[in-house]
Amino acid sequence: LAKTTQPISMDSYEGQEVNITCSHNNIATNDYITWYQQFPSQGPRFIIQGYKTKVTNEVASLFIPADRKSSTLSLPRVSLSDTAVYYCLVGDLLNAGNNRKLIWGLGTSLAVNP
Amino acid sequence: DVKVTQSSRYLVKRTGEKVFLECVQDMDHENMFWYRQDPGLGLRLIYFSYDVKMKEKGDIPEGYSVSREKKERFSLILESASTNQTSMYLCASSLQQGANGYTFGSGTRLTVV
């Protein structure tokens, strides 16, 4: 099973770009990488998902190298409201029976300072 | 937007009580999940369901059961609540093939005393 490792915490300032890396050395061929954001007293919220190379949406980019053993969530020009915990999730999302094998990271607590 | 609604934000129950946590989603998602979230342990999957009346054990099913009688509703049952089941419980749903990941509810913080 894939195991995911993320930094426990990060600090940044408003307007900076923040990159959070997740390590998943044992990622399997069918595994996707998904990132979530969680605010206190709320459920995690989907940010972005990818399989390889680069994916970009309106809020973030996801960089996945060719070996897929890590991934980097990039948040451009963060604001105070981006202060949250960010989770990396690795697993095969295409096969319902594999849902039990999805591996969550323990989360990276990002603090954005004025 | 997909909405996942959990019936209670906060619950306090006594040891030994039978506890029902209800979850409803409004976007016709096939998959539904129950997680618990504890500090230092992250999110752990309790049970999931990929169809009506279907259920699969997750990583920590002991002490829990689930019911999915209708596609939109997934209930988590604590047969006899214990203090070690004090936690944040999160319900989620997703499309069959997981595109765009999970949509989570706001969570139920359960305290067992």
PDB file of C-alpha atoms in Angstrom:
ATOM      1  CA  LEU A   1       0.000   0.000   0.000  1.00  0.00           C
ATOM      2  CA  ALA A   2       1.129   3.511  -0.712  1.00  0.00           C
ATOM      3  CA  LYS A   3       2.146   5.564   2.306  1.00  0.00           C
ATOM      4  CA  THR A   4       2.000   9.323   2.124  1.00  0.00           C
ATOM      5  CA  THR A   5       4.265  11.719   3.968  1.00  0.00           C
ATOM      6  CA  GLN A   6       3.792  15.484   4.186  1.00  0.00           C
ATOM      7  CA  PRO A   7       5.392  18.240   6.271  1.00  0.00           C
ATOM      8  CA  ILE A   8       3.497  18.848   9.484  1.00  0.00           C
ATOM      9  CA  SER A   9       3.415  22.602   9.099  1.00  0.00           C
ATOM     10  CA  MET A  10       4.456  25.494   6.881  1.00  0.00           C
ATOM     11  CA  ASP A  11       4.475  29.257   7.226  1.00  0.00           C
ATOM     12  CA  SER A  12       4.060  31.815   4.487  1.00  0.00           C
ATOM     13  CA  TYR A  13       3.094  35.420   3.863  1.00  0.00           C
ATOM     14  CA  GLU A  14       0.310  36.953   1.876  1.00  0.00           C
ATOM     15  CA  GLY A  15       1.061  37.171  -1.843  1.00  0.00           C
ATOM     16  CA  GLN A  16       3.672  34.426  -1.847  1.00  0.00           C
ATOM     17  CA  GLU A  17       3.517  31.160  -3.746  1.00  0.00           C
ATOM     18  CA  VAL A  18       3.318  28.121  -1.492  1.00  0.00           C
ATOM     19  CA  ASN A  19       4.437  24.647  -2.509  1.00  0.00           C
ATOM     20  CA  ILE A  20       3.500  21.644  -0.375  1.00  0.00           C
ATOM     21  CA  THR A  21       5.098  18.338  -1.266  1.00  0.00           C
ATOM     22  CA  CYS A  22       3.731  14.891  -0.543  1.00  0.00           C
ATOM     23  CA  SER A  23       5.911  11.797  -0.742  1.00  0.00           C
ATOM     24  CA  HIS A  24       4.304   8.537  -1.855  1.00  0.00           C
ATOM     25  CA  ASN A  25       7.104   6.129  -2.722  1.00  0.00           C
ATOM     26  CA  ASN A  26       4.920   3.047  -3.118  1.00  0.00           C
ATOM     27  CA  ILE A  27       2.313   4.558  -5.405  1.00  0.00           C
ATOM     28  CA  ALA A  28       0.640   1.956  -7.617  1.00  0.00           C
ATOM     29  CA  THR A  29      -0.047   2.114 -11.328  1.00  0.00           C
ATOM     30  CA  ASN A  30      -3.756   2.817 -10.911  1.00  0.00           C
ATOM     31  CA  ASP A  31      -3.389   5.350  -8.091  1.00  0.00           C
ATOM     32  CA  TYR A  32      -4.448   8.957  -8.448  1.00  0.00           C
ATOM     33  CA  ILE A  33      -3.261  11.854  -6.290  1.00  0.00           C
ATOM     34  CA  THR A  34      -5.803  14.198  -4.783  1.00  0.00           C
ATOM     35  CA  TRP A  35      -5.396  17.214  -2.522  1.00  0.00           C
ATOM     36  CA  TYR A  36      -7.909  18.561  -0.035  1.00  0.00           C
ATOM     37  CA  GLN A  37      -8.180  21.678   2.096  1.00  0.00           C
ATOM     38  CA  GLN A  38      -9.741  21.670   5.530  1.00  0.00           C
ATOM     39  CA  PHE A  39     -10.760  24.569   7.758  1.00  0.00           C
ATOM     40  CA  PRO A  40     -11.520  24.097  11.465  1.00  0.00           C
ATOM     41  CA  SER A  41     -14.900  22.496  12.163  1.00  0.00           C
ATOM     42  CA  GLN A  42     -15.481  21.711   8.501  1.00  0.00           C
ATOM     43  CA  GLY A  43     -15.032  18.678   6.293  1.00  0.00           C
ATOM     44  CA  PRO A  44     -12.164  18.559   3.786  1.00  0.00           C
ATOM     45  CA  ARG A  45     -12.802  20.278   0.472  1.00  0.00           C
ATOM     46  CA  PHE A  46     -11.507  18.952  -2.862  1.00  0.00           C
ATOM     47  CA  ILE A  47      -8.806  21.144  -4.422  1.00  0.00           C
ATOM     48  CA  ILE A  48      -7.218  19.259  -7.300  1.00  0.00           C
ATOM     49  CA  GLN A  49      -6.565  15.770  -8.652  1.00  0.00           C
ATOM     50  CA  GLY A  50      -4.018  14.334 -11.037  1.00  0.00           C
ATOM     51  CA  TYR A  51      -2.328  11.222 -12.352  1.00  0.00           C
ATOM     52  CA  LYS A  52       0.867  12.497 -13.950  1.00  0.00           C
ATOM     53  CA  THR A  53       2.625  15.651 -15.192  1.00  0.00           C
ATOM     54  CA  LYS A  54       0.854  18.902 -14.374  1.00  0.00           C
ATOM     55  CA  VAL A  55      -2.730  19.778 -13.651  1.00  0.00           C
ATOM     56  CA  THR A  56      -3.989  23.315 -13.131  1.00  0.00           C
ATOM     57  CA  ASN A  57      -7.342  24.704 -12.110  1.00  0.00           C
ATOM     58  CA  GLU A  58      -8.586  28.059 -10.901  1.00  0.00           C
ATOM     59  CA  VAL A  59      -7.182  27.688  -7.398  1.00  0.00           C
ATOM     60  CA  ALA A  60      -4.041  25.531  -7.602  1.00  0.00           C
ATOM     61  CA  SER A  61      -1.576  23.529  -9.649  1.00  0.00           C
ATOM     62  CA  LEU A  62      -0.437  19.984  -9.075  1.00  0.00           C
ATOM     63  CA  PHE A  63       2.984  18.853 -10.246  1.00  0.00           C
ATOM     64  CA  ILE A  64       3.712  15.141 -10.517  1.00  0.00           C
ATOM     65  CA  PRO A  65       7.150  13.989 -11.728  1.00  0.00           C
ATOM     66  CA  ALA A  66       7.578  11.098 -14.119  1.00  0.00           C
ATOM     67  CA  ASP A  67       8.276   8.547 -11.377  1.00  0.00           C
ATOM     68  CA  ARG A  68       5.112   9.677  -9.509  1.00  0.00           C
ATOM     69  CA  LYS A  69       6.785   9.084  -6.135  1.00  0.00           C
ATOM     70  CA  SER A  70       5.937  12.567  -4.999  1.00  0.00           C
ATOM     71  CA  SER A  71       3.601  15.394  -5.850  1.00  0.00           C
ATOM     72  CA  THR A  72       3.599  19.118  -5.170  1.00  0.00           C
ATOM     73  CA  LEU A  73       0.566  21.250  -4.559  1.00  0.00           C
ATOM     74  CA  SER A  74       1.236  24.833  -5.607  1.00  0.00           C
ATOM     75  CA  LEU A  75      -0.919  27.681  -4.304  1.00  0.00           C
ATOM     76  CA  PRO A  76      -0.233  30.939  -6.138  1.00  0.00           C
ATOM     77  CA  ARG A  77      -0.319  34.222  -4.236  1.00  0.00           C
ATOM     78  CA  VAL A  78      -1.790  32.960  -0.982  1.00  0.00           C
ATOM     79  CA  SER A  79      -4.039  35.086   1.189  1.00  0.00           C
ATOM     80  CA  LEU A  80      -4.964  34.906   4.862  1.00  0.00           C
ATOM     81  CA  SER A  81      -8.010  32.816   3.942  1.00  0.00           C
ATOM     82  CA  ASP A  82      -5.732  30.050   2.666  1.00  0.00           C
ATOM     83  CA  THR A  83      -4.708  29.296   6.241  1.00  0.00           C
ATOM     84  CA  ALA A  84      -5.881  25.697   6.598  1.00  0.00           C
ATOM     85  CA  VAL A  85      -4.751  22.095   6.728  1.00  0.00           C
ATOM     86  CA  TYR A  86      -3.920  20.501   3.376  1.00  0.00           C
ATOM     87  CA  TYR A  87      -4.184  16.746   2.862  1.00  0.00           C
ATOM     88  CA  CYS A  88      -2.691  14.517   0.214  1.00  0.00           C
ATOM     89  CA  LEU A  89      -4.671  11.414  -0.748  1.00  0.00           C
ATOM     90  CA  VAL A  90      -3.308   8.590  -2.869  1.00  0.00           C
ATOM     91  CA  GLY A  91      -5.252   5.669  -4.234  1.00  0.00           C
ATOM     92  CA  ASP A  92      -7.167   3.943  -6.977  1.00  0.00           C
ATOM     93  CA  LEU A  93     -10.368   5.897  -7.391  1.00  0.00           C
ATOM     94  CA  LEU A  94     -11.591   4.030 -10.433  1.00  0.00           C
ATOM     95  CA  ASN A  95     -12.409   0.785  -8.683  1.00  0.00           C
ATOM     96  CA  ALA A  96     -14.985   0.988  -5.925  1.00  0.00           C
ATOM     97  CA  GLY A  97     -13.603  -2.036  -4.163  1.00  0.00           C
ATOM     98  CA  ASN A  98     -10.286  -0.266  -3.720  1.00  0.00           C
ATOM     99  CA  ASN A  99     -11.744   2.584  -1.712  1.00  0.00           C
ATOM    100  CA  ARG A 100     -10.558   0.980   1.491  1.00  0.00           C
ATOM    101  CA  LYS A 101      -6.999   1.239   0.233  1.00  0.00           C
ATOM    102  CA  LEU A 102      -6.998   4.996  -0.165  1.00  0.00           C
ATOM    103  CA  ILE A 103      -4.192   6.471   1.898  1.00  0.00           C
ATOM    104  CA  TRP A 104      -4.515   9.891   3.508  1.00  0.00           C
ATOM    105  CA  GLY A 105      -1.549  11.917   4.615  1.00  0.00           C
ATOM    106  CA  LEU A 106      -1.676  13.420   8.120  1.00  0.00           C
ATOM    107  CA  GLY A 107      -1.994  16.891   6.703  1.00  0.00           C
ATOM    108  CA  THR A 108       0.123  20.036   6.439  1.00  0.00           C
ATOM    109  CA  SER A 109      -0.988  22.966   8.541  1.00  0.00           C
ATOM    110  CA  LEU A 110      -0.370  26.109   6.488  1.00  0.00           C
ATOM    111  CA  ALA A 111      -0.281  29.448   8.272  1.00  0.00           C
ATOM    112  CA  VAL A 112      -0.429  32.525   6.064  1.00  0.00           C
ATOM    113  CA  ASN A 113       0.753  35.653   7.826  1.00  0.00           C
ATOM    114  CA  PRO A 114       0.019  39.286   6.969  1.00  0.00           C
TER     115      PRO A 114
ATOM    116  CA  ASP B   1     -22.902  22.232  -5.933  1.00  0.00           C
ATOM    117  CA  VAL B   2     -23.003  18.800  -4.402  1.00  0.00           C
ATOM    118  CA  LYS B   3     -24.182  18.958  -0.882  1.00  0.00           C
ATOM    119  CA  VAL B   4     -23.569  16.411   1.820  1.00  0.00           C
ATOM    120  CA  THR B   5     -25.602  17.018   4.949  1.00  0.00           C
ATOM    121  CA  GLN B   6     -24.913  15.462   8.307  1.00  0.00           C
ATOM    122  CA  SER B   7     -27.829  15.546  10.690  1.00  0.00           C
ATOM    123  CA  SER B   8     -25.993  16.869  13.737  1.00  0.00           C
ATOM    124  CA  ARG B   9     -22.942  19.090  14.254  1.00  0.00           C
ATOM    125  CA  TYR B  10     -22.494  18.154  17.909  1.00  0.00           C
ATOM    126  CA  LEU B  11     -23.690  15.171  19.904  1.00  0.00           C
ATOM    127  CA  VAL B  12     -23.136  14.078  23.473  1.00  0.00           C
ATOM    128  CA  LYS B  13     -24.047  10.500  24.322  1.00  0.00           C
ATOM    129  CA  ARG B  14     -23.587   8.214  27.282  1.00  0.00           C
ATOM    130  CA  THR B  15     -21.505   5.070  27.295  1.00  0.00           C
ATOM    131  CA  GLY B  16     -23.560   2.106  26.136  1.00  0.00           C
ATOM    132  CA  GLU B  17     -26.098   4.106  24.171  1.00  0.00           C
ATOM    133  CA  LYS B  18     -26.928   3.221  20.583  1.00  0.00           C
ATOM    134  CA  VAL B  19     -26.039   6.182  18.386  1.00  0.00           C
ATOM    135  CA  PHE B  20     -27.224   6.975  14.883  1.00  0.00           C
ATOM    136  CA  LEU B  21     -25.376   9.394  12.629  1.00  0.00           C
ATOM    137  CA  GLU B  22     -27.240  10.302   9.472  1.00  0.00           C
ATOM    138  CA  CYS B  23     -25.857  11.549   6.174  1.00  0.00           C
ATOM    139  CA  VAL B  24     -27.717  12.653   3.056  1.00  0.00           C
ATOM    140  CA  GLN B  25     -26.288  13.694  -0.326  1.00  0.00           C
ATOM    141  CA  ASP B  26     -28.247  15.384  -3.093  1.00  0.00           C
ATOM    142  CA  MET B  27     -26.235  14.681  -6.248  1.00  0.00           C
ATOM    143  CA  ASP B  28     -27.013  11.066  -7.001  1.00  0.00           C
ATOM    144  CA  HIS B  29     -23.522   9.879  -6.115  1.00  0.00           C
ATOM    145  CA  GLU B  30     -23.000   6.148  -6.101  1.00  0.00           C
ATOM    146  CA  ASN B  31     -20.326   6.027  -3.388  1.00  0.00           C
ATOM    147  CA  MET B  32     -20.732   7.095   0.212  1.00  0.00           C
ATOM    148  CA  PHE B  33     -18.252   6.916   3.057  1.00  0.00           C
ATOM    149  CA  TRP B  34     -17.905   7.335   6.786  1.00  0.00           C
ATOM    150  CA  TYR B  35     -14.608   8.507   8.229  1.00  0.00           C
ATOM    151  CA  ARG B  36     -13.479   9.461  11.676  1.00  0.00           C
ATOM    152  CA  GLN B  37     -10.856  12.104  12.224  1.00  0.00           C
ATOM    153  CA  ASP B  38      -8.657  12.249  15.292  1.00  0.00           C
ATOM    154  CA  PRO B  39      -5.652  14.469  16.069  1.00  0.00           C
ATOM    155  CA  GLY B  40      -2.428  12.811  15.024  1.00  0.00           C
ATOM    156  CA  LEU B  41      -4.227   9.958  13.305  1.00  0.00           C
ATOM    157  CA  GLY B  42      -5.720  11.754  10.331  1.00  0.00           C
ATOM    158  CA  LEU B  43      -8.755  10.424   8.510  1.00  0.00           C
ATOM    159  CA  ARG B  44      -9.564   6.769   8.928  1.00  0.00           C
ATOM    160  CA  LEU B  45     -12.176   4.962   6.879  1.00  0.00           C
ATOM    161  CA  ILE B  46     -14.850   3.171   8.885  1.00  0.00           C
ATOM    162  CA  TYR B  47     -17.212   1.900   6.196  1.00  0.00           C
ATOM    163  CA  PHE B  48     -18.137   2.707   2.656  1.00  0.00           C
ATOM    164  CA  SER B  49     -20.899   1.824   0.244  1.00  0.00           C
ATOM    165  CA  TYR B  50     -20.852   1.813  -3.537  1.00  0.00           C
ATOM    166  CA  ASP B  51     -24.506   0.976  -4.060  1.00  0.00           C
ATOM    167  CA  VAL B  52     -27.792   0.735  -2.234  1.00  0.00           C
ATOM    168  CA  LYS B  53     -27.745  -2.041   0.371  1.00  0.00           C
ATOM    169  CA  MET B  54     -24.053  -2.625  -0.325  1.00  0.00           C
ATOM    170  CA  LYS B  55     -21.437  -1.990   2.319  1.00  0.00           C
ATOM    171  CA  GLU B  56     -17.745  -2.608   2.691  1.00  0.00           C
ATOM    172  CA  LYS B  57     -15.576  -2.465   5.781  1.00  0.00           C
ATOM    173  CA  GLY B  58     -12.897   0.158   5.909  1.00  0.00           C
ATOM    174  CA  ASP B  59      -9.865   0.247   8.164  1.00  0.00           C
ATOM    175  CA  ILE B  60     -11.621   0.491  11.526  1.00  0.00           C
ATOM    176  CA  PRO B  61     -15.117  -1.040  11.363  1.00  0.00           C
ATOM    177  CA  GLU B  62     -15.122  -2.559  14.855  1.00  0.00           C
ATOM    178  CA  GLY B  63     -17.903  -1.170  17.004  1.00  0.00           C
ATOM    179  CA  TYR B  64     -19.725   0.329  14.040  1.00  0.00           C
ATOM    180  CA  SER B  65     -22.326  -0.712  11.513  1.00  0.00           C
ATOM    181  CA  VAL B  66     -23.911   1.072   8.561  1.00  0.00           C
ATOM    182  CA  SER B  67     -27.129   1.135   6.619  1.00  0.00           C
ATOM    183  CA  ARG B  68     -27.835   2.254   3.089  1.00  0.00           C
ATOM    184  CA  GLU B  69     -31.463   1.684   2.209  1.00  0.00           C
ATOM    185  CA  LYS B  70     -31.666   4.577  -0.249  1.00  0.00           C
ATOM    186  CA  LYS B  71     -29.048   5.905  -2.621  1.00  0.00           C
ATOM    187  CA  GLU B  72     -28.934   9.339  -1.023  1.00  0.00           C
ATOM    188  CA  ARG B  73     -28.725   8.262   2.601  1.00  0.00           C
ATOM    189  CA  PHE B  74     -25.941   6.515   4.506  1.00  0.00           C
ATOM    190  CA  SER B  75     -26.246   5.956   8.234  1.00  0.00           C
ATOM    191  CA  LEU B  76     -23.510   5.119  10.715  1.00  0.00           C
ATOM    192  CA  ILE B  77     -24.533   3.227  13.828  1.00  0.00           C
ATOM    193  CA  LEU B  78     -22.565   2.894  17.023  1.00  0.00           C
ATOM    194  CA  GLU B  79     -24.111  -0.203  18.550  1.00  0.00           C
ATOM    195  CA  SER B  80     -22.929   0.529  22.090  1.00  0.00           C
ATOM    196  CA  ALA B  81     -21.061   3.802  22.336  1.00  0.00           C
ATOM    197  CA  SER B  82     -17.758   3.852  24.180  1.00  0.00           C
ATOM    198  CA  THR B  83     -15.508   6.705  25.233  1.00  0.00           C
ATOM    199  CA  ASN B  84     -12.896   5.731  22.628  1.00  0.00           C
ATOM    200  CA  GLN B  85     -15.464   6.536  19.955  1.00  0.00           C
ATOM    201  CA  THR B  86     -15.353  10.190  20.894  1.00  0.00           C
ATOM    202  CA  SER B  87     -14.278  11.774  17.625  1.00  0.00           C
ATOM    203  CA  MET B  88     -15.157  13.904  14.611  1.00  0.00           C
ATOM    204  CA  TYR B  89     -17.194  11.842  12.160  1.00  0.00           C
ATOM    205  CA  LEU B  90     -17.172  12.832   8.518  1.00  0.00           C
ATOM    206  CA  CYS B  91     -19.485  11.595   5.803  1.00  0.00           C
ATOM    207  CA  ALA B  92     -18.485  11.870   2.153  1.00  0.00           C
ATOM    208  CA  SER B  93     -19.810  10.939  -1.267  1.00  0.00           C
ATOM    209  CA  SER B  94     -18.301  10.555  -4.713  1.00  0.00           C
ATOM    210  CA  LEU B  95     -19.087   9.525  -8.236  1.00  0.00           C
ATOM    211  CA  GLN B  96     -18.585   5.883  -9.102  1.00  0.00           C
ATOM    212  CA  GLN B  97     -15.207   6.508 -10.639  1.00  0.00           C
ATOM    213  CA  GLY B  98     -14.077   9.077  -8.129  1.00  0.00           C
ATOM    214  CA  ALA B  99     -13.743  11.940 -10.565  1.00  0.00           C
ATOM    215  CA  ASN B 100     -13.302  15.214  -8.687  1.00  0.00           C
ATOM    216  CA  GLY B 101     -12.752  13.333  -5.495  1.00  0.00           C
ATOM    217  CA  TYR B 102     -14.955  13.278  -2.453  1.00  0.00           C
ATOM    218  CA  THR B 103     -17.483  15.820  -1.245  1.00  0.00           C
ATOM    219  CA  PHE B 104     -17.545  15.918   2.529  1.00  0.00           C
ATOM    220  CA  GLY B 105     -20.172  16.979   4.991  1.00  0.00           C
ATOM    221  CA  SER B 106     -19.370  19.423   7.774  1.00  0.00           C
ATOM    222  CA  GLY B 107     -18.860  16.669  10.289  1.00  0.00           C
ATOM    223  CA  THR B 108     -20.422  15.552  13.547  1.00  0.00           C
ATOM    224  CA  ARG B 109     -18.392  15.969  16.689  1.00  0.00           C
ATOM    225  CA  LEU B 110     -19.447  13.133  18.961  1.00  0.00           C
ATOM    226  CA  THR B 111     -18.558  13.058  22.629  1.00  0.00           C
ATOM    227  CA  VAL B 112     -19.229   9.882  24.582  1.00  0.00           C
ATOM    228  CA  VAL B 113     -19.248  10.358  28.332  1.00  0.00           C
TER     229      VAL B 113
END
